[in-house]
Amino acid sequence: MSFRISADAIGTDNARRLAFLEDDYAALKRQMARRGIDLDAIADQVAAFGVALPSWGVGTGGTRFARFAGSGEPRGLDDKLEDCATIHQLTRATPTVSLHFPWDKPSDATALKAQAASLGLGFDAVNSNTFQDQPGQPVSYKFGSLSHPDKAVRDLAVAHNIDCIRLGETLGAPALTVWVGDGANFPGQQNFTAAFDRYLDSMAQIYAALPQDWSVFIEHKLFEPAFYATVIADWGSSYLAATELGPKAKCLVDLGHHAPNTNIEMIVARLVRFGKLAGFHFNDSKYGDDDLDSGSINPFQLFLIFNELVDAAQRGTPGFAPAYMLDQSHNVTDPIESLMNSAMEVQRRYAQALLIDRAALTEAQTACDALGAHNILKQAFNTDVSPLLAEVRHRAGGAIDPLALYRASGYRAAKAQERPPRGGSSAGIV
Amino acid sequence: MSFRISADAIGTDNARRLAFLEDDYAALKRQMARRGIDLDAIADQVAAFGVALPSWGVGTGGTRFARFAGSGEPRGLDDKLEDCATIHQLTRATPTVSLHFPWDKPSDATALKAQAASLGLGFDAVNSNTFQDQPGQPVSYKFGSLSHPDKAVRDLAVAHNIDCIRLGETLGAPALTVWVGDGANFPGQQNFTAAFDRYLDSMAQIYAALPQDWSVFIEHKLFEPAFYATVIADWGSSYLAATELGPKAKCLVDLGHHAPNTNIEMIVARLVRFGKLAGFHFNDSKYGDDDLDSGSINPFQLFLIFNELVDAAQRGTPGFAPAYMLDQSHNVTDPIESLMNSAMEVQRRYAQALLIDRAALTEAQTACDALGAHNILKQAFNTDVSPLLAEVRHRAGGAIDPLALYRASGYRAAKAQERPPRGGSSAGIV
Amino acid sequence: MSFRISADAIGTDNARRLAFLEDDYAALKRQMARRGIDLDAIADQVAAFGVALPSWGVGTGGTRFARFAGSGEPRGLDDKLEDCATIHQLTRATPTVSLHFPWDKPSDATALKAQAASLGLGFDAVNSNTFQDQPGQPVSYKFGSLSHPDKAVRDLAVAHNIDCIRLGETLGAPALTVWVGDGANFPGQQNFTAAFDRYLDSMAQIYAALPQDWSVFIEHKLFEPAFYATVIADWGSSYLAATELGPKAKCLVDLGHHAPNTNIEMIVARLVRFGKLAGFHFNDSKYGDDDLDSGSINPFQLFLIFNELVDAAQRGTPGFAPAYMLDQSHNVTDPIESLMNSAMEVQRRYAQALLIDRAALTEAQTACDALGAHNILKQAFNTDVSPLLAEVRHRAGGAIDPLALYRASGYRAAKAQERPPRGGSSAGIV
Amino acid sequence: MSFRISADAIGTDNARRLAFLEDDYAALKRQMARRGIDLDAIADQVAAFGVALPSWGVGTGGTRFARFAGSGEPRGLDDKLEDCATIHQLTRATPTVSLHFPWDKPSDATALKAQAASLGLGFDAVNSNTFQDQPGQPVSYKFGSLSHPDKAVRDLAVAHNIDCIRLGETLGAPALTVWVGDGANFPGQQNFTAAFDRYLDSMAQIYAALPQDWSVFIEHKLFEPAFYATVIADWGSSYLAATELGPKAKCLVDLGHHAPNTNIEMIVARLVRFGKLAGFHFNDSKYGDDDLDSGSINPFQLFLIFNELVDAAQRGTPGFAPAYMLDQSHNVTDPIESLMNSAMEVQRRYAQALLIDRAALTEAQTACDALGAHNILKQAFNTDVSPLLAEVRHRAGGAIDPLALYRASGYRAAKAQERPPRGGSSAGIV
């Protein structure tokens, strides 16, 4: 018997916190009313917001130097779904899971879909993997996959992506996310143009295999695992590829995949404007693709991204429906805690972006009132929406304080009993 | 009477150096022959290469903190052309001048064209300026120009650009370069999408005024003078704008206008591949848009850019004809010396790129021989082509050692006599 | 007669806002009480906090490309003090002014001190300037000042710094801040070691001239105006210099003077630990030394710096008394508005840092509970302390909403009448 | 029987290349003579230069995403020494090996020393490892080692370092290199000051265990594996720690461990000036700690570092004797090829730095002739010293063209036969 947190446990914990929440929510509601904002209407919008969980994110992550296992780590897909369900149970903010193949390839996709549904979960975009060799693989991705000089390697990578689509179809997923590590460690190693053309040719084959209502998300990344050049290194290359492929191809923005100092919110605006924003891999970073918890390093940046998204939604951009996914590496925390925290952080910045007075903002922008416009954003960002988020969770049957409840629940300790330690070495690669 | 360096002076100086040059050139030629390279054929290609001088570059530059005037600085357009002619006389590498309006707006463009021709100079792309207000200007560019919320400001900026085109036509220039500082210093100050759309609208009017055989070069820049967001901040935005406008619009690459760690040579490859490479503003930088002398900080990067260009040329890319211009700020050197040095540095890296064994490179790339491919580049880069460059200059009537000859010539001292000190304050702006 | 905002005007405006403030403050107080925090005690600490205004900051700033004048800009030191007094009148957070010589060199320092006192202002550290030449200067700072190869230049720079100390003494200032732009634009231009030794030698002379109770603040900066190398480029060099000089020499941290991705709060911790933290030049930046308004780009970073400062204060670090100064360039806003906004932003992040539960934080840190520790910081950061700040201002006789009151007051329009346009050209330097 | 490249094979290959080398060397010697340089004297200096090989570098490296094994990879310490010996045999530039414990912990250190000596190899600094857990380790380094909050963990890490010293003593190594990954992934996770103090306390115990004539090298790194903060993140922290510890403690510079845009050569100058330069881990990088082959990305930077070192040596800096080690990750090349290439690249930039005319350089620097000074450096950098390096190798019994000879020798194919494939998975960590 697998341990689950009971609805009763949530109810009991919430009951202890309710009076204070009501006081705080009421105070915030009065304050918002003075600004002309109906907090309950905002609550409805926040309640409708969800972010997908990455199947790989519920296991402990690592660096090339080491991985330090956690206790009670999921042993397989069943355990991962269970952990995802727990996150959604408490936060009510993560209704879908994004699977990564072949790491989480189900033996029976139809059964998996039913199992997920029984846990209240659906599936978001599926992810392919051609940056690692699998045992028995006939040719190697050491020097690339979709852009490899050798057609046999490209064919293998294309076939794998098409397999992912087929699996995803069965699971009810809407899209395929393609990230490749293809690139070069040395100037001269790769002909940039030839490699890009081979990538386009491979992607065209994958594109042709997309179901009618599917999308393919192209994920760019500045560097790592290739350290001199990467085939899809920036949003410009991503946009070119997506445009060459066709309307089903769009550009995915991972917050950690940019050069230092990049204005990511502007990239979001550009992709929205040209109909090519696929969605996000949320995380935070200080140096590179650090895969830290969302909003843990630069929460204002996350807010500014949601400012663009809310602006796009409110002005009625046609076809605007970005996909939201977490993509983090949890090296020093309980992954369930990090994912709950991150989902609520993303929700927090979205909620704050909803508080922006857009009419006043437009007026200030038109009048070149730089400081006035800025302060409109800042007022929203400085507003503590914690009571709003807790209220939304409470209304939906979630926990007022998911972290506290989770820690008190004994979930991790129970899983440490149920799940024998994962064999994963901590030796690193270096 | 204005001082000029005489052909005799060049001849005399060259004569002293010729024997050593011949020895060095012969040794290099033997070495290249062993690699299967005909050095004389390379010399012909190098001789055909030219880079445009920026009219603003012959004056001393400065920073927001101060400008420290040099001696004998040009007082106006006549002096600037004279300095440019001297640079070309000695280096034979700078046959054209790129003018900046209104800084160097001629009262009589036809006369100016003739004057330049008499000095052996032509004109490359002309540059507009809507990042500064001119005395008596009816509305201000303080909050932008082509993307300003106020149509009156945009109209002024559009009209100025069209004026530049008309002047350029008379001068025989082939293109207009448009760089704007439009952007924001505060999150919220500007609606990114609205600003971009206004920019596109303004540019469309400028585009419509282009002569049949002209191009418009869009120059992106990450930051400065706007420090939070810039309308055309990266090559992605530049590409979008150029594509929206049409085939005459292309993307100019200034080497200092990118985020830290950016792989510029890959941007070059992408723009070439999609037919949108306008050309270059050459300079070097370590931190931001430092506008240092070309190749003074990262000469290997400059070589890698030329590797892309030579590759594109040799594989016969249709319509491939990038414009080459220097764009530097000479704060602590004699600008003439810096421009001669930089022109020769650009030439040096081009010459080295011509030495790359492309068949062997392609073979190594196809075989995934990363180190072998890299060493082919490195061998070319490590080759000292100084004798080749000197030989090319000598054959064309230039100086074997332009710097030494210039310093010995007394040119600057003579100009300090001819040209009273420029009134430009050194007070800075801060 | 010079226009001033009357106490009555403040009282009237505050009266309209008081009821809402009381509601919000009471709600926050209840919430804090639940966390075990006495909000009134926090208010007392916030009330005791002040940040110095830069005399140069009340004028409109610019870039090397242009300066766009504002209306009613201060014509001289009198006007500047008047603007500073207005900022302090409304915010009650800026009791001192930091002067910059020779820009704001008084003809009669004793009189100036009295004048400032009558406005309720004192003086913080004075700043020297050897990065610009002054009219009639016998030798130039073009190639450096305190580290120049020529002793005559170094002597001039040393003498100027000693002049600044003497002026500062009369004014009651406690310290001299030394920032030099000395460095190099070219590899090879400067011998790094020789230049550093000359710098140390010059600084030792300045150090010797310090009054008994004075400090000298060494301000490092990564780049600009020197673009390849800077003599005091990082905190390591700053620390070495301060250590060589003696206990009166300390290291000033300007938030915009670091390499990309630098963890500034850790530098603060290191300098505190080794007794060498002088204080701060507050501003914000996204790319380089952008000199944007404090907290406008990365407010969480500002909070994390104050987390270090509050930690140092609360654990009783001996001699811990950093100097707080704003140092911003206001290119697109009314400088008075920007300085008020920035002072309140600095205050906001300080107030939030005071809310951190340090006992719980230490416990989580000791238990390696990374997420728990982080959430303790985040809870403080997410708390909206706006009512607290307004309450503190109100209690001290300032404005509940300084920005709104200032805009409604007509101050700037009155000054535009009183002060004829400043002659400063907008031509830029480039 | 283990395959070795025979001296005959080297002699035969060299014989085919000798005539061309003689022609090229003679031409270079004539050219240098004209510059007043005795090429043979330079050759003697280059011949005396050596760089240590990292024991871990002869195996194929990887990233957190994957490791793709090479063929014939060393199975253990014997194989590693054999590969190192081959590199030195051909290049004559790598006389020592730097061991990493516990990866390469010998069962019998005395025997290992004799074995190495028989291969013509000695040992340079030994490296400890407290960034990974070893099987059966009683406590974990997951949250740090020398700075861990728990004394038991610190004690374990200290004891391991002292073990390394004891092993190194037996091997005849001169120093211990300490790099720790200790840090934090979250703001708040770690008290910066407490962690640094614990680090200092642990290091003091290690320092106390150093033999009389030993040094301890402190290696700083900006980030990875910790992604928010690292205990020894920059040279400032490294210098503070080394100064606290005492004269045997010095600062090691790894070229990839700095913030973007950092001027590394200036850090070298500062550490030399204050007697704290330990030496180098050579590699190259474009983005982070990419561990690419030395000089493959920015060869001019490597030259500028050697410019500082040669300057320090020639001016007679007391106690100046930096340690030179390669530290690279060879993910896509044959590690032997990369290490040969890198050793020769380091040698190349050292040789070029020896060609700098220091008297002329000093004269130009003193005269503020920025361009003249720069051109003196550039002339040296542009000189193709390939014939010099080949001549030095040839004189020492090495290969004129090590890469070509190695590839022709069949060494790797023979090892692939001798050494069964290493079991190392390519699965990555992520």
Coordinates of N, CA and C in Angstrom, one line a residue, chain D residues 125-126 128 161 165 174-179 199 203 206-208 210-211 213-219 241-242 245-252 276 278:
Chain D
A125 N 51.7 19.0 -8.5 CA 50.8 19.1 -7.4 C 49.7 18.0 -7.4
V126 N 49.4 17.5 -6.2 CA 48.3 16.5 -6.1 C 47.0 17.2 -5.8
S128 N 43.0 17.0 -4.2 CA 42.1 16.3 -3.4 C 40.7 16.4 -4.0
N161 N 42.3 15.4 2.8 CA 43.3 16.3 2.3 C 44.7 16.0 2.9
I165 N 48.2 14.8 1.1 CA 49.6 15.4 1.3 C 50.5 14.2 1.6
P174 N 55.2 18.5 -5.0 CA 55.6 19.7 -4.2 C 54.4 20.5 -3.6
A175 N 53.2 20.1 -3.9 CA 52.0 20.9 -3.4 C 50.7 20.1 -3.5
L176 N 49.8 20.7 -2.7 CA 48.4 20.2 -2.7 C 47.5 21.2 -3.3
T177 N 46.7 20.8 -4.3 CA 45.7 21.8 -4.8 C 44.4 21.4 -4.2
V178 N 43.7 22.5 -3.7 CA 42.4 22.3 -3.0 C 41.3 23.0 -3.8
W179 N 40.5 22.3 -4.4 CA 39.3 22.9 -5.0 C 38.1 22.3 -4.3
Y199 N 35.4 27.2 6.5 CA 36.4 26.8 5.4 C 37.8 27.2 5.9
M203 N 40.9 24.6 6.5 CA 42.1 24.8 5.7 C 43.3 25.0 6.6
I206 N 44.6 21.7 7.5 CA 45.4 21.1 6.3 C 46.7 21.8 6.2
Y207 N 46.7 23.1 6.3 CA 47.9 23.9 6.2 C 49.0 23.4 7.2
A208 N 48.5 23.1 8.4 CA 49.4 22.7 9.5 C 50.0 21.3 9.2
L210 N 51.2 20.5 6.2 CA 52.0 20.6 5.0 C 53.5 20.4 5.4
P211 N 54.2 19.6 4.6 CA 55.7 19.5 4.8 C 56.3 20.9 4.7
D213 N 58.6 22.2 2.8 CA 58.8 22.8 1.5 C 57.6 22.7 0.6
W214 N 56.5 22.5 1.1 CA 55.3 22.3 0.3 C 54.5 23.6 0.3
S215 N 53.6 23.7 -0.7 CA 52.6 24.7 -0.8 C 51.2 24.1 -0.9
V216 N 50.3 24.9 -0.5 CA 48.9 24.5 -0.8 C 48.3 25.6 -1.8
F217 N 47.7 25.0 -2.9 CA 47.2 25.9 -3.9 C 45.6 26.0 -3.7
I218 N 45.1 27.2 -3.6 CA 43.7 27.4 -3.4 C 43.1 27.7 -4.8
E219 N 42.2 26.9 -5.2 CA 41.6 27.1 -6.6 C 40.2 27.7 -6.5
A241 N 41.8 34.0 1.7 CA 42.0 32.7 2.4 C 43.6 32.4 2.4
A242 N 44.2 32.7 1.3 CA 45.7 32.4 1.3 C 46.4 33.3 2.3
L245 N 45.9 32.1 5.8 CA 46.6 30.8 6.1 C 48.1 31.0 6.3
G246 N 48.7 31.7 5.5 CA 50.2 31.9 5.6 C 50.9 31.8 4.3
P247 N 52.2 31.9 4.4 CA 53.0 32.0 3.2 C 53.0 30.8 2.3
K248 N 52.7 29.6 2.8 CA 52.7 28.4 2.0 C 51.4 28.3 1.1
A249 N 50.4 29.2 1.4 CA 49.2 29.1 0.7 C 49.2 30.1 -0.4
K250 N 48.8 29.7 -1.6 CA 48.8 30.5 -2.8 C 47.5 30.3 -3.6
C251 N 47.4 31.2 -4.6 CA 46.1 31.2 -5.4 C 46.3 30.6 -6.8
L252 N 45.6 29.6 -7.1 CA 45.7 28.9 -8.4 C 44.7 29.6 -9.3
K276 N 51.4 35.9 -4.3 CA 50.4 34.8 -4.1 C 50.0 34.0 -5.3
A278 N 50.0 30.9 -7.3 CA 50.4 29.5 -7.2 C 50.8 29.0 -8.6

